[in-house]
XYZ file of C-alpha atoms in Angstrom:
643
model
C 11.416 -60.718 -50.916
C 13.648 -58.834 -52.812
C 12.572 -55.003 -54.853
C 11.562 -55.858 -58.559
C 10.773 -53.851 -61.333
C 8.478 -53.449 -64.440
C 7.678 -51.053 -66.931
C 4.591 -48.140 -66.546
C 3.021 -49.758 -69.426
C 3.371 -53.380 -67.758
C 1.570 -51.633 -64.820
C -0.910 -49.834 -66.748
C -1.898 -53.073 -68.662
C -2.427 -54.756 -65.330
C -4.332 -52.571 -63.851
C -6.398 -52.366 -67.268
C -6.807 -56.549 -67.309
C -8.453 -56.130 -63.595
C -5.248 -57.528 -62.480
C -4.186 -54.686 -60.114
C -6.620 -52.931 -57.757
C -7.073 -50.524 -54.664
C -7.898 -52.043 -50.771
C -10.361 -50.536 -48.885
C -7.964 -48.967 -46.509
C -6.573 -46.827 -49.409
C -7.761 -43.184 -49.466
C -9.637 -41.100 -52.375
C -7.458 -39.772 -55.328
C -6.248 -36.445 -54.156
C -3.497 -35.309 -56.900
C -4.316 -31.990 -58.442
C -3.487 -31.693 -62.494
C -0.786 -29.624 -62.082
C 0.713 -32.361 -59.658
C 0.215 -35.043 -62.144
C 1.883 -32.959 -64.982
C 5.045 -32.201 -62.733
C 4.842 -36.228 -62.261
C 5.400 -36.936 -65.918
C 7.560 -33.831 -66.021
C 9.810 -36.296 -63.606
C 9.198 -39.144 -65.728
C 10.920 -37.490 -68.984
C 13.444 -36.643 -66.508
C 14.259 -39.820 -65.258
C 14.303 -38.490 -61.733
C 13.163 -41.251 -59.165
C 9.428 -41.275 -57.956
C 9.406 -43.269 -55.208
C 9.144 -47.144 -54.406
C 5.549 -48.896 -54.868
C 4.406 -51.636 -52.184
C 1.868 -53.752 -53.690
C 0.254 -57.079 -51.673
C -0.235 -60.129 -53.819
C -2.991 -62.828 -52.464
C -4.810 -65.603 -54.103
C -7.974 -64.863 -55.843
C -10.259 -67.129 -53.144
C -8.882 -65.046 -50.313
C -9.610 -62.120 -51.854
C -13.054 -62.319 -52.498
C -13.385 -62.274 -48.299
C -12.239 -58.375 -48.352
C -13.596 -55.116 -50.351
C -11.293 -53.590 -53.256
C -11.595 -50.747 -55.479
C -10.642 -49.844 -59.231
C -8.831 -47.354 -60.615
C -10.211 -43.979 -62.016
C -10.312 -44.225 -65.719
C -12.092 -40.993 -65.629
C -11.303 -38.591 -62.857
C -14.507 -36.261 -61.670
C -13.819 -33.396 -58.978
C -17.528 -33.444 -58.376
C -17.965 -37.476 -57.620
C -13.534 -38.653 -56.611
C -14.501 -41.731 -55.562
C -13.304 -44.969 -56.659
C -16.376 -47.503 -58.029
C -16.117 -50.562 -55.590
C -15.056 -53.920 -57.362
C -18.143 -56.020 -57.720
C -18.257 -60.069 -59.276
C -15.591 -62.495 -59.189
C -11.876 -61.662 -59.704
C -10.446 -63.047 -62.856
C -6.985 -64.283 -62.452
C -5.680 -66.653 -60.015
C -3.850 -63.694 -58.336
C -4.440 -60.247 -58.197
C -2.371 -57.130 -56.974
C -3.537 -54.462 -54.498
C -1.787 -51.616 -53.845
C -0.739 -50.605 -50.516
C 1.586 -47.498 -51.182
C 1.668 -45.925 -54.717
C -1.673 -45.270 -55.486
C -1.960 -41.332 -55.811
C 1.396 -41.742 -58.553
C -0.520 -45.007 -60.458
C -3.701 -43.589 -60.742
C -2.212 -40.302 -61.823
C 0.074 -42.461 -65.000
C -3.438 -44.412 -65.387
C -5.335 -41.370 -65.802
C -2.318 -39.485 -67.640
C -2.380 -42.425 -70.282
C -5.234 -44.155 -70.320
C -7.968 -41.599 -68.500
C -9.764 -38.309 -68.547
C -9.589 -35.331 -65.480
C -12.520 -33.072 -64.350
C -11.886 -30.273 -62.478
C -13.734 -26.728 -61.925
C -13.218 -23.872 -64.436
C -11.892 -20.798 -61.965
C -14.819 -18.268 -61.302
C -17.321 -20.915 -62.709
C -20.034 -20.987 -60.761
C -22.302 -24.165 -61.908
C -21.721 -27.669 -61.565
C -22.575 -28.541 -65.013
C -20.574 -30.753 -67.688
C -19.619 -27.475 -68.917
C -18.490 -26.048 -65.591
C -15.971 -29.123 -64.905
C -15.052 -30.300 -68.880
C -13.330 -33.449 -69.650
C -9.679 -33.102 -70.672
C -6.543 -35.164 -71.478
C -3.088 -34.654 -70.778
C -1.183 -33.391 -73.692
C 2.768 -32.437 -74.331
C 3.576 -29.677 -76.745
C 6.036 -30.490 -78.931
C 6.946 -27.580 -80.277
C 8.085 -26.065 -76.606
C 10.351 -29.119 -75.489
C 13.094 -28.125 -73.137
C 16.073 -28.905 -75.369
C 18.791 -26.558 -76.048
C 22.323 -26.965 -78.750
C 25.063 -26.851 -76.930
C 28.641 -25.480 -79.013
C 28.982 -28.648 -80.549
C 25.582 -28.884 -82.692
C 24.257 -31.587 -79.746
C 21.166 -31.828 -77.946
C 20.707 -30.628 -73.890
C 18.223 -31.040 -71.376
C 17.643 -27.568 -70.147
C 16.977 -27.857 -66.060
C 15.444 -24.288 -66.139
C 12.048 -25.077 -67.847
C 9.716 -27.824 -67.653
C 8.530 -30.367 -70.463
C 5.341 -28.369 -70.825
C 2.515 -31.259 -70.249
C -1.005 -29.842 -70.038
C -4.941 -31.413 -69.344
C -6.939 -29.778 -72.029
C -9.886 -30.121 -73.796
C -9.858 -32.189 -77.220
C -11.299 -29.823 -79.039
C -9.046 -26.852 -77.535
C -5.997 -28.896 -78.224
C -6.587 -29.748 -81.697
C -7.763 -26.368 -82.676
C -4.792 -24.510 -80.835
C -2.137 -23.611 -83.323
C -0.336 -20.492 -81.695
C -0.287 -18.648 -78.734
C 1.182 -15.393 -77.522
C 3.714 -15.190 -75.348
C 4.485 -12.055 -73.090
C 8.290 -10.567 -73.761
C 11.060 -10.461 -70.812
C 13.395 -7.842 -70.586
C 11.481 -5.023 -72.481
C 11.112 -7.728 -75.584
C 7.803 -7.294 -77.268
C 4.884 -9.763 -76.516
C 5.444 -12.368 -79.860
C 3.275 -15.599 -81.049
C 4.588 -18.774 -80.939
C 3.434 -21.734 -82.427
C 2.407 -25.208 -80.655
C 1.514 -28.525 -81.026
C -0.330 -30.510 -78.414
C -0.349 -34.340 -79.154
C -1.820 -36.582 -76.645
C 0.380 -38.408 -74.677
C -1.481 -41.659 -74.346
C -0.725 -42.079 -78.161
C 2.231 -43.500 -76.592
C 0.695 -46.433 -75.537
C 0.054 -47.764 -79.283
C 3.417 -47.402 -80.390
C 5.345 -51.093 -80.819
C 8.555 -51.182 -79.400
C 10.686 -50.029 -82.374
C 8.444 -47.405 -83.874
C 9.812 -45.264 -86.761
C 10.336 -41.926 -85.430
C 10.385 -40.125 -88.433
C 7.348 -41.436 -90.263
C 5.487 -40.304 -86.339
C 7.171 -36.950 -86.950
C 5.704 -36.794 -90.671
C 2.241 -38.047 -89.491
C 2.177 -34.840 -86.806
C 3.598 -31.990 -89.403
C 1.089 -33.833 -92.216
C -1.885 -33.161 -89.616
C -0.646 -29.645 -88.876
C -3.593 -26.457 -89.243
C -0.890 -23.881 -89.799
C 2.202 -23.475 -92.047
C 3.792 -21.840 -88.696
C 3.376 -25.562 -87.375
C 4.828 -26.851 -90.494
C 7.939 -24.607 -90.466
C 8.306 -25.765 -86.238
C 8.435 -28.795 -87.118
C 11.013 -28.690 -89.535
C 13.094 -26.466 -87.972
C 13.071 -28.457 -84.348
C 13.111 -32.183 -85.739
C 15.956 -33.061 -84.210
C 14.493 -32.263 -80.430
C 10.995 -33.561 -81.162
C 11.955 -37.078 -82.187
C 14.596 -36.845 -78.877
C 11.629 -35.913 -77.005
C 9.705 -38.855 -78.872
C 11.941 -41.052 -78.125
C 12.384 -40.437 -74.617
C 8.651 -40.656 -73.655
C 8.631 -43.938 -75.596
C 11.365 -45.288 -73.521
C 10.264 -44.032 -70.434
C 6.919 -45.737 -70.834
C 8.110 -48.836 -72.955
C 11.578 -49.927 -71.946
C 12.656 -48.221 -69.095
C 11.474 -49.816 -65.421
C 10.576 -47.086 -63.673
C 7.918 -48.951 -61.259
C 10.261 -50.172 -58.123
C 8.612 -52.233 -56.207
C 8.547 -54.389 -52.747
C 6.021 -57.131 -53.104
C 4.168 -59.099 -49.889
C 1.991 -62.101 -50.097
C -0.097 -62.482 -46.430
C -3.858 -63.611 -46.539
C -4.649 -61.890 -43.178
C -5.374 -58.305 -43.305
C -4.504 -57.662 -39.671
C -0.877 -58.213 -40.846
C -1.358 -56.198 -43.762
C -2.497 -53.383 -41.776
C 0.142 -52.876 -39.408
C 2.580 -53.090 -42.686
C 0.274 -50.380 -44.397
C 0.378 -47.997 -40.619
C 4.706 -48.684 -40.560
C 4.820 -47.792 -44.090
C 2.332 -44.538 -44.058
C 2.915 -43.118 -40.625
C 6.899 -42.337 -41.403
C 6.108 -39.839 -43.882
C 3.605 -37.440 -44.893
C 1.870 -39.713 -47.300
C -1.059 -40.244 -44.842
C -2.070 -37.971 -42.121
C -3.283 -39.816 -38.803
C -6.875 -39.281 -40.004
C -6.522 -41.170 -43.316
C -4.480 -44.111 -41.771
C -7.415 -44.362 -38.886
C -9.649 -43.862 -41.739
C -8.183 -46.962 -43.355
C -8.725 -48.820 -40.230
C -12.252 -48.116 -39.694
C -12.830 -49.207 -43.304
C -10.509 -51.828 -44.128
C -12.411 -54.510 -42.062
C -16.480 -52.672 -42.900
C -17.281 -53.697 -46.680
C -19.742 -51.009 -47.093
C -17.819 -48.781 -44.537
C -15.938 -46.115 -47.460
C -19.432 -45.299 -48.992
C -21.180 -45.119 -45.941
C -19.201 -42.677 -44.494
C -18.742 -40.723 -47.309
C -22.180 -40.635 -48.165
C -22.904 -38.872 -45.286
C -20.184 -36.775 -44.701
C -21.455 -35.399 -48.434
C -24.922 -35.072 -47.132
C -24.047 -33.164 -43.954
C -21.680 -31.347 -45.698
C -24.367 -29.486 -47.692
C -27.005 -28.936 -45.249
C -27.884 -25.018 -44.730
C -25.234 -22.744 -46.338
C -22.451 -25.952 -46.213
C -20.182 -26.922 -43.785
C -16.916 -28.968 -44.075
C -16.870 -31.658 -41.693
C -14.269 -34.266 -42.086
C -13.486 -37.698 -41.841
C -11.741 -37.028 -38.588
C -15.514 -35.665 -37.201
C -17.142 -38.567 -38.244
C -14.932 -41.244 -37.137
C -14.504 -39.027 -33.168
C -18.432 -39.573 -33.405
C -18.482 -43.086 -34.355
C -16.146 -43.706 -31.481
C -18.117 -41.485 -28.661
C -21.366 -42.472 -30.095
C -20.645 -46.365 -29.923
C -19.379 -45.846 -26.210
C -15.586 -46.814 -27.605
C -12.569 -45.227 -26.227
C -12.452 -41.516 -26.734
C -9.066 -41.688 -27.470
C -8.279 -41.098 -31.067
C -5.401 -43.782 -32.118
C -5.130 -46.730 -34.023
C -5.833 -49.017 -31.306
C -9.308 -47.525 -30.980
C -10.411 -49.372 -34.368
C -10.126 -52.871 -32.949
C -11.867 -55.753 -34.600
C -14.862 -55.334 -32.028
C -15.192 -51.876 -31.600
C -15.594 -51.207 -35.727
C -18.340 -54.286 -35.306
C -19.775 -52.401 -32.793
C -19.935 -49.666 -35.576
C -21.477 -51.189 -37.836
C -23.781 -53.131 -36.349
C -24.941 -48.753 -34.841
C -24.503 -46.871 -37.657
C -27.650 -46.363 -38.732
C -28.222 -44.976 -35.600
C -25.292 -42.911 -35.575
C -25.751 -41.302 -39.057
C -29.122 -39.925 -37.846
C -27.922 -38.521 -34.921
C -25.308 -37.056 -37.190
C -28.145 -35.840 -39.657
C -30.394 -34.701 -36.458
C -27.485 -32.708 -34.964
C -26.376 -30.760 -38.120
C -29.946 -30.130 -39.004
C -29.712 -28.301 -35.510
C -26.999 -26.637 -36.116
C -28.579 -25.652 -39.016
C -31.398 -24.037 -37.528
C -29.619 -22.348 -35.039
C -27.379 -20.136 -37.562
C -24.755 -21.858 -37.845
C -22.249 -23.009 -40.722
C -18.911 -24.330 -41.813
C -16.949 -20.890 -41.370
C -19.437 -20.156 -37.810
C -18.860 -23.751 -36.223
C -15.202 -22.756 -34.962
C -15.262 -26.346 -32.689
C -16.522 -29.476 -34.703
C -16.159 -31.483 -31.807
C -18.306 -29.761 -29.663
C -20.990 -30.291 -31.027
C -20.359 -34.383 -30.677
C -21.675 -34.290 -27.372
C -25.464 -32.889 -29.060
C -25.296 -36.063 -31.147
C -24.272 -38.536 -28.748
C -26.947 -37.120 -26.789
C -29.637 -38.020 -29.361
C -28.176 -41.087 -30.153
C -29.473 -42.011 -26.114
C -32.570 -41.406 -27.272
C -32.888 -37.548 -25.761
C -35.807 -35.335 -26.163
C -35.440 -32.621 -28.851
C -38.028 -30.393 -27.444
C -38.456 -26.542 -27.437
C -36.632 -26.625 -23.966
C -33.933 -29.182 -24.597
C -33.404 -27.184 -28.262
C -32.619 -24.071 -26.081
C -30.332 -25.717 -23.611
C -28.717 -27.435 -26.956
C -28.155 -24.088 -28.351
C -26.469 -22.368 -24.857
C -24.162 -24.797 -24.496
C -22.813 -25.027 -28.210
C -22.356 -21.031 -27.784
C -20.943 -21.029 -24.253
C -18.510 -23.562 -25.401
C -17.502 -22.049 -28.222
C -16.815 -18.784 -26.861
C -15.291 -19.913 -23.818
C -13.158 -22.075 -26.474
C -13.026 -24.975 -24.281
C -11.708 -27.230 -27.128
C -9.121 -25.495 -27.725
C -7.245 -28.027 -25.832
C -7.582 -30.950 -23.669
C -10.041 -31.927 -25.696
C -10.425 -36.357 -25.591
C -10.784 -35.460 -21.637
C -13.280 -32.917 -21.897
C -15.371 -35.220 -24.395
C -15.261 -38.074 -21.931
C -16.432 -36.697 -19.060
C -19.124 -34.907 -20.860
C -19.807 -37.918 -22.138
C -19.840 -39.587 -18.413
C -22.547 -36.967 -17.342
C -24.724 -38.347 -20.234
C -24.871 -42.223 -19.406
C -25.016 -44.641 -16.486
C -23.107 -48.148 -17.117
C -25.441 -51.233 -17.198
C -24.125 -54.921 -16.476
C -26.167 -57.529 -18.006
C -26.773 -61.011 -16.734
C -23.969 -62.234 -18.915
C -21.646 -59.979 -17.630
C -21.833 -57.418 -20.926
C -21.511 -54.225 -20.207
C -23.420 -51.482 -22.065
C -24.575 -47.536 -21.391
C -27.979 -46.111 -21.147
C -28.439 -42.387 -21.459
C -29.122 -40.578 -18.099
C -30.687 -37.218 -19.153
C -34.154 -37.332 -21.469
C -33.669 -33.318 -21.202
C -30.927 -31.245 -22.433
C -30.715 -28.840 -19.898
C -27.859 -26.359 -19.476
C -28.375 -25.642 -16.446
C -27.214 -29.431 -15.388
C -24.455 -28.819 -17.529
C -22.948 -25.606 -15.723
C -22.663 -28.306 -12.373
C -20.426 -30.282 -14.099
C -17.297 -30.410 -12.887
C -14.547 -29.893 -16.387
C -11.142 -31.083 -16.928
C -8.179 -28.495 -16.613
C -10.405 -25.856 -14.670
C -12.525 -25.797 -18.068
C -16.006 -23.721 -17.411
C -19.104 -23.339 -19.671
C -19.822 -20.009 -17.692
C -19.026 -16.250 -18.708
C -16.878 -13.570 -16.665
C -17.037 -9.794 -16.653
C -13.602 -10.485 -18.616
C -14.868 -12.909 -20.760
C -17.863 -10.423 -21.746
C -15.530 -7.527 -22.331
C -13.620 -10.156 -24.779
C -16.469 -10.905 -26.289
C -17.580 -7.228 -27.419
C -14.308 -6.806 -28.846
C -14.614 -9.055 -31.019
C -13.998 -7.962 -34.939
C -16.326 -9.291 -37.523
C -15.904 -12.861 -38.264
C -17.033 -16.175 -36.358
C -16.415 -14.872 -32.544
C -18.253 -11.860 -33.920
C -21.300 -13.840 -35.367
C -21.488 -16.183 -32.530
C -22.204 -13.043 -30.024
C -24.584 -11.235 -32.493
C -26.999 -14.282 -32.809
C -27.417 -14.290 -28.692
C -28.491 -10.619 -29.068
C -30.851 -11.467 -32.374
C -32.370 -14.706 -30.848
C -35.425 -14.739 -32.782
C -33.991 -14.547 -36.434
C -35.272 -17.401 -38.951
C -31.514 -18.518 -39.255
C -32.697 -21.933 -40.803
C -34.547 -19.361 -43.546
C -32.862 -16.550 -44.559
C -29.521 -15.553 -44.815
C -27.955 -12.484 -42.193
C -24.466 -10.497 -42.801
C -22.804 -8.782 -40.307
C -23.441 -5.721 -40.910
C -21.324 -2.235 -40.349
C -23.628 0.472 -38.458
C -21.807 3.224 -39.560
C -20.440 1.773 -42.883
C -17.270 0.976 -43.125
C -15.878 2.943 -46.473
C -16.909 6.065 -43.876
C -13.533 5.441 -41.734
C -11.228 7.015 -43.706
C -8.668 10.009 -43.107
C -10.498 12.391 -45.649
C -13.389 11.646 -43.486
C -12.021 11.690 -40.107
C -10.379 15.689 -41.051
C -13.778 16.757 -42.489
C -15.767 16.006 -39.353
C -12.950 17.438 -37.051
C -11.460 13.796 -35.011
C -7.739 14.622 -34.400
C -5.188 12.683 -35.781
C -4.369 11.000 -32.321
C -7.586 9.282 -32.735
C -7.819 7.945 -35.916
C -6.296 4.604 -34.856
C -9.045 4.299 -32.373
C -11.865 5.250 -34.394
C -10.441 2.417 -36.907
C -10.274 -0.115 -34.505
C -13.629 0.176 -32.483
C -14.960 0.499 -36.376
C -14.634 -3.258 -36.822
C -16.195 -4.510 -33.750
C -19.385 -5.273 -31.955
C -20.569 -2.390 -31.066
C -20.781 -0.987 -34.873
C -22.157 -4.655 -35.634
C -25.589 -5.571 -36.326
C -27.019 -8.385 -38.493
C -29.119 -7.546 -41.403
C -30.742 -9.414 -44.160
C -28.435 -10.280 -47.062
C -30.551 -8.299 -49.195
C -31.340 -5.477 -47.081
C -27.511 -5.005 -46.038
C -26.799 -5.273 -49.982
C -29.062 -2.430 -50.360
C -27.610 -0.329 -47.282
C -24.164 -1.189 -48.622
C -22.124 1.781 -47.978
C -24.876 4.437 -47.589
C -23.956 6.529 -44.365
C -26.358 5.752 -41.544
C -28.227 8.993 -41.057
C -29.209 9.180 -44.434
C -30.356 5.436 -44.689
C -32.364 5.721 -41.332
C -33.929 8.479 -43.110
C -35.384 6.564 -45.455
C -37.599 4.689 -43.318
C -41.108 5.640 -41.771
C -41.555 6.758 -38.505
C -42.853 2.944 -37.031
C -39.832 1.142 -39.577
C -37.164 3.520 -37.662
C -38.876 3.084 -34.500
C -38.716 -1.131 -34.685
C -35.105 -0.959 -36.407
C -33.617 1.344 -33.556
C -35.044 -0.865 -30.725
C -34.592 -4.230 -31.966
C -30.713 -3.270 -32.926
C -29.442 -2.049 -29.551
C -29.535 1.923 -30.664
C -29.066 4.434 -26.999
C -30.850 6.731 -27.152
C -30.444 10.660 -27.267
C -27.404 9.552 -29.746
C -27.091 11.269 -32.970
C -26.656 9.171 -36.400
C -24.502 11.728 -37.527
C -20.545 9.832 -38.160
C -19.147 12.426 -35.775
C -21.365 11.069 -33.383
C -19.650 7.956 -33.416
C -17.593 7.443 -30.516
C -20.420 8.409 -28.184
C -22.207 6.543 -30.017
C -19.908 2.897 -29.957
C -19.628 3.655 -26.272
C -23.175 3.962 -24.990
C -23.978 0.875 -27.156
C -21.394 -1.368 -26.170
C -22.785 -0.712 -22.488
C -26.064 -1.685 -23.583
C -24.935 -4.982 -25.581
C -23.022 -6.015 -22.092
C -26.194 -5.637 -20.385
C -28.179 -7.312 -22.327
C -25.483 -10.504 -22.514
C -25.512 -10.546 -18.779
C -29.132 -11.787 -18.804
C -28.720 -13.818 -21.904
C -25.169 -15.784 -20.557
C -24.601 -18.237 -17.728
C -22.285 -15.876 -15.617
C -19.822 -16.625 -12.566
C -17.345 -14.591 -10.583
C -15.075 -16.476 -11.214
C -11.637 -15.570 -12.263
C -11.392 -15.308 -15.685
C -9.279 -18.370 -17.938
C -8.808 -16.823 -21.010
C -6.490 -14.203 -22.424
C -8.036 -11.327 -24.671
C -6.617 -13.253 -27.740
C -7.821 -16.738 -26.977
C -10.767 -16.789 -29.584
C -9.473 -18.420 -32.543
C -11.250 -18.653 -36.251
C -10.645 -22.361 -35.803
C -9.724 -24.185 -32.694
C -6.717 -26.691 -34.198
C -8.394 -29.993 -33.634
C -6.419 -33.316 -34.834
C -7.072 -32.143 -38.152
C -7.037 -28.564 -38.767
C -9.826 -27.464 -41.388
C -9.061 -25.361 -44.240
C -10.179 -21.427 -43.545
C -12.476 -19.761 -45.940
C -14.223 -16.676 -46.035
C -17.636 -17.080 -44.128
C -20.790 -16.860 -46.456
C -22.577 -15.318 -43.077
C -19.860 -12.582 -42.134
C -19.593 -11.295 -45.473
C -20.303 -7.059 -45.554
């Protein structure tokens, strides 16, 4: 079938008459407003947007699969799509298989409303994320006179469309603008008129009586005098918005009618995988979910749930559908061909199961310290959950074992790489294969116990170890402050309530003391300065405190804050935080003072880590923040390294 073409407002009036709809396979609404603005920025334009696919099928075939509705109104705080519930009402109906993120953004342009966060808000009230509408100024429209008195696009500045709230539109009648070139700042004034007005004009509306309407509603005479003076480029821009949504068919697009989703599918992969519409996670995403009705909202419910257990984490879909995979004793291989038919059946028919070994193994997490910007390996911790899901003990001793290997692992960074092998044989250590009478084969776990100890025998892909070197160690303690740091520090502060309160990493000898005023004053030569800033920064000058206690130490120098605490206080504070002894607390004191503390710290790790003399893998630089998985996750500061 051949490309056809319609007009936005067609589309937008099908989609309105429940005539055009979303599949299950289709992601979450993603566009930003600025991205939507530029969109209709394109629109006035005329520049080309891109080609739609849609799938038409008969209204008894699809009531067999699950379909979505637009957004009418966008919220940051819920983005998901309400599931289409109740019979379809046309003989036909439309989904759309690539074009969504550029209809719903029109829909919601025209026809909708956008949340989003106010910067530095904190809350998640109304307030916190208001309601607004796009708008287009018209009395800042692009348009320049050329020589000959006639009107020219101007490619240097945008048509200035805006989301705003209704009441800060209409009561917004000038604004200042900052001056270029040593020009003074001025005031301008604007006009913001809703752009979905556009939708109730008829087809030959009289611009001028619009334009009158506007100037008649205007607050200010400013507005008035703007709207005399730039008639001529208002009803151009009038005009072109009304064409552009009335007349002109902008939607392009290459229509297929097939009843079996399988064949849809693999047209929805070709098309998506080409480009960077989709990323591999949301195309096996669509997979997972395009043949599970309830499969979207399960999986997001959770991954919403899990996401704010503790202080928050930020696991994705990729996590959740690697777990549904391992946990379900499917291939560990992450690719389409995964998802087949049986294998997502095989998912559903688990997932209760699954999401509470999910829940159980974050909760874990949870009490062992950890959190989004801490966890630098997601997928290690799938083999704590697939664990579970066999029905293992979570006992005191089995907790501890849990808790070694998730920090062994991650500070060995064993999946940094490699990492579909090193999942499946872990996996292969956890589970025996059982053959049923009828020839079905399923898996029974093998180990009611998780004991590290086992784990150190097994035998890892790529010369991978769970067990530490003298190198490693030495890596380890110079470590600066962030996740590697963290990781360390809670082996040496074991017994902290990390499920309770909230610990910093904390600066010994602050860190606003390290700096060259200081260094001259207590006599360190120049040569040394680098030194002194680099060892300033890492374990050895790390300790975790209390939020609120390290708020209160904040930048105080340590010899006077020690002296503020009794006699038993600094006697419990300088044992249970690694302090030599016969060491001064005075800064110039320091060196000494990072050295013969670092040597006890590597002591005390020797007993505390699984160690080998073996040669060591890893190079001094091999800990990273966050270990690229398929999917990297977005960085952040960490709530529990913060100073």
């Amino acid at each position: 079938m051949s490309y056809q073409k319609c007009t936005i407002r067609q589309a937008l009036a099908d989609i309105d008459q429940n005539k055009v709809f979303l599949p299950a396979l289709q992601r979450k609404f993603v566009w930003g407003k600025p991205q939507i603005e530029l969109l209709f920025d394109s629109m006035m334009r005329n520049y080309p947007f891109g080609t739609f696919l849609f799938w038409r099928l008969r209204r008894q075939k699809a009531d067999s699969y699950v379909f979505y509705e637009f957004l009418t109104d966008y919220d940051s705080r819920t983005p998901y799509n309400r599931r289409h519930t109740g019979a379809f009402l046309h003989p036909e109906i439309i989904g759309v298989l690539d074009g969504q993120q550029r209809l719903s953004s029109m829909y919601l342009g025209l026809m909708g409303t956008h949340r989003e966060k106010i910067p530095y808000k904190r809350g998640s009230s109304d307030d916190d994320f208001p309601k607004m509408c796009l708008y287009l100024n018209l009395l800042s429209l692009p348009y320049t006179l050329d020589a000959n008195d006639k009107i020219q696009l101007s490619e240097e500045e945008n048509f200035e469309f805006r989301f705003l709230k209704p009441d800060t539109a209409g009561s917004t009648v000038e604004r200042r603008v900052h001056g270029g070139n040593g020009d003074k700042e001025r005031t301008e004034p604007v006009f913001w008129m809703k752009v979905g007005q556009v939708l109730s004009w008829d087809d030959e509306p009289e611009f001028g009586r619009v334009i009158d309407q506007f100037r008649d509603g205007c607050a200010s005479e400013r507005q008035r005098t703007a709207f005399t003076v730039q008639r001529r480029m208002i009803e151009r821009g009038l005009r072109t918005l009304h064409d552009r949504i009335h007349r002109d068919e902008l939607i392009n697009y290459f229509e297929v009618a097939k009843d079996d989703l399988e064949d849809i599918l693999k047209i929805f992969v070709r098309v998506n995988s080409g480009g960077s519409i989709l990323s591999k996670t949301d195309l096996l995403f669509s997979t997972i979910v395009a043949t599970w009705n309830d499969g979207r909202e399960e999986i997001e419910k959770l991954m919403k749930a899990i996401n704010e257990k503790g202080d928050g984490f930020n696991f994705t879909n990729e996590y959740l559908m690697r777990c549904c995979l391992v946990l379900s004793d499917g291939p560990v291989i992450y690719k389409v061909n995964s998802f087949k038919a049986e294998n997502v059946q095989k998912i559903r028919d688990e997932w209760p199961r699954i999401a509470e070994a999910i829940i159980k193994t974050v909760d874990l997490l949870t009490s062992f310290g950890f959190s989004g910007p801490v966890l630098t390996s997601q997928n290690a911790t799938i083999i704590l959950a697939y664990y579970i899901h066999k029905g293992g003990s979570l006992d005191a001793e089995s907790k501890v074992g849990m808790r070694k290997y998730l920090i062994h692992a991650l500070l060995n960074t064993i999946y940094g790489s490699a990492q579909e092998q090193l999942i499946s044989t872990l996996r292969g250590a956890f589970r025996a294969e059982v053959v049923e009478e009828s020839g079905k084969v399923t898996y029974r776990g093998t180990r009611p116990k998780f004991l590290f100890d086992e784990l150190l025998e097994i035998e890892l892909p790529q010369q991978k170890r769970l067990a530490i070197t003298e190198d490693d160690l030495e890596r380890f303690l110079s470590h600066s402050k962030g996740p590697g740091a963290f990781l360390v520090l809670t082996l040496l502060y074991p017994h902290l309530r990390y499920s309770e309160v909230t610990f910093h990493q904390d600066h010994i000898h602050p860190f606003s003391g390290f700096t060259k005023e200081r260094f001259a004053e207590v006599g360190i030569p120049e040569a040394e300065w680098q030194d002194w800033w680099d060892m300033r920064d890492r374990i050895p000058n790390l300790q975790l405190l209390k939020d609120l206690q390290n708020i209160s130490k904040n930048a105080t120098p340590l010899k006077e804050w020690l002296a503020n605490l009794s006699p038993s206080e600094l006697r419990n504070f300088i044992e249970n935080n690694y302090f030599p002894e016969g060491v001064g607390f005075d800064f110039k004191d320091f060196r000494v003072f990072y050295t013969q503390r670092k040597e006890l710290l590597r002591r005390e790790l020797r007993k505390i880590l699984a160690m080998t003399n073996a040669p060591s893998l890893a190079t001094p630089s091999s800990f990273a923040p966050n270990e690229q998985e398929e999917e990297p996750r977005p960085n952040r500061p960490p709530a529990a390294v913060c100073e």
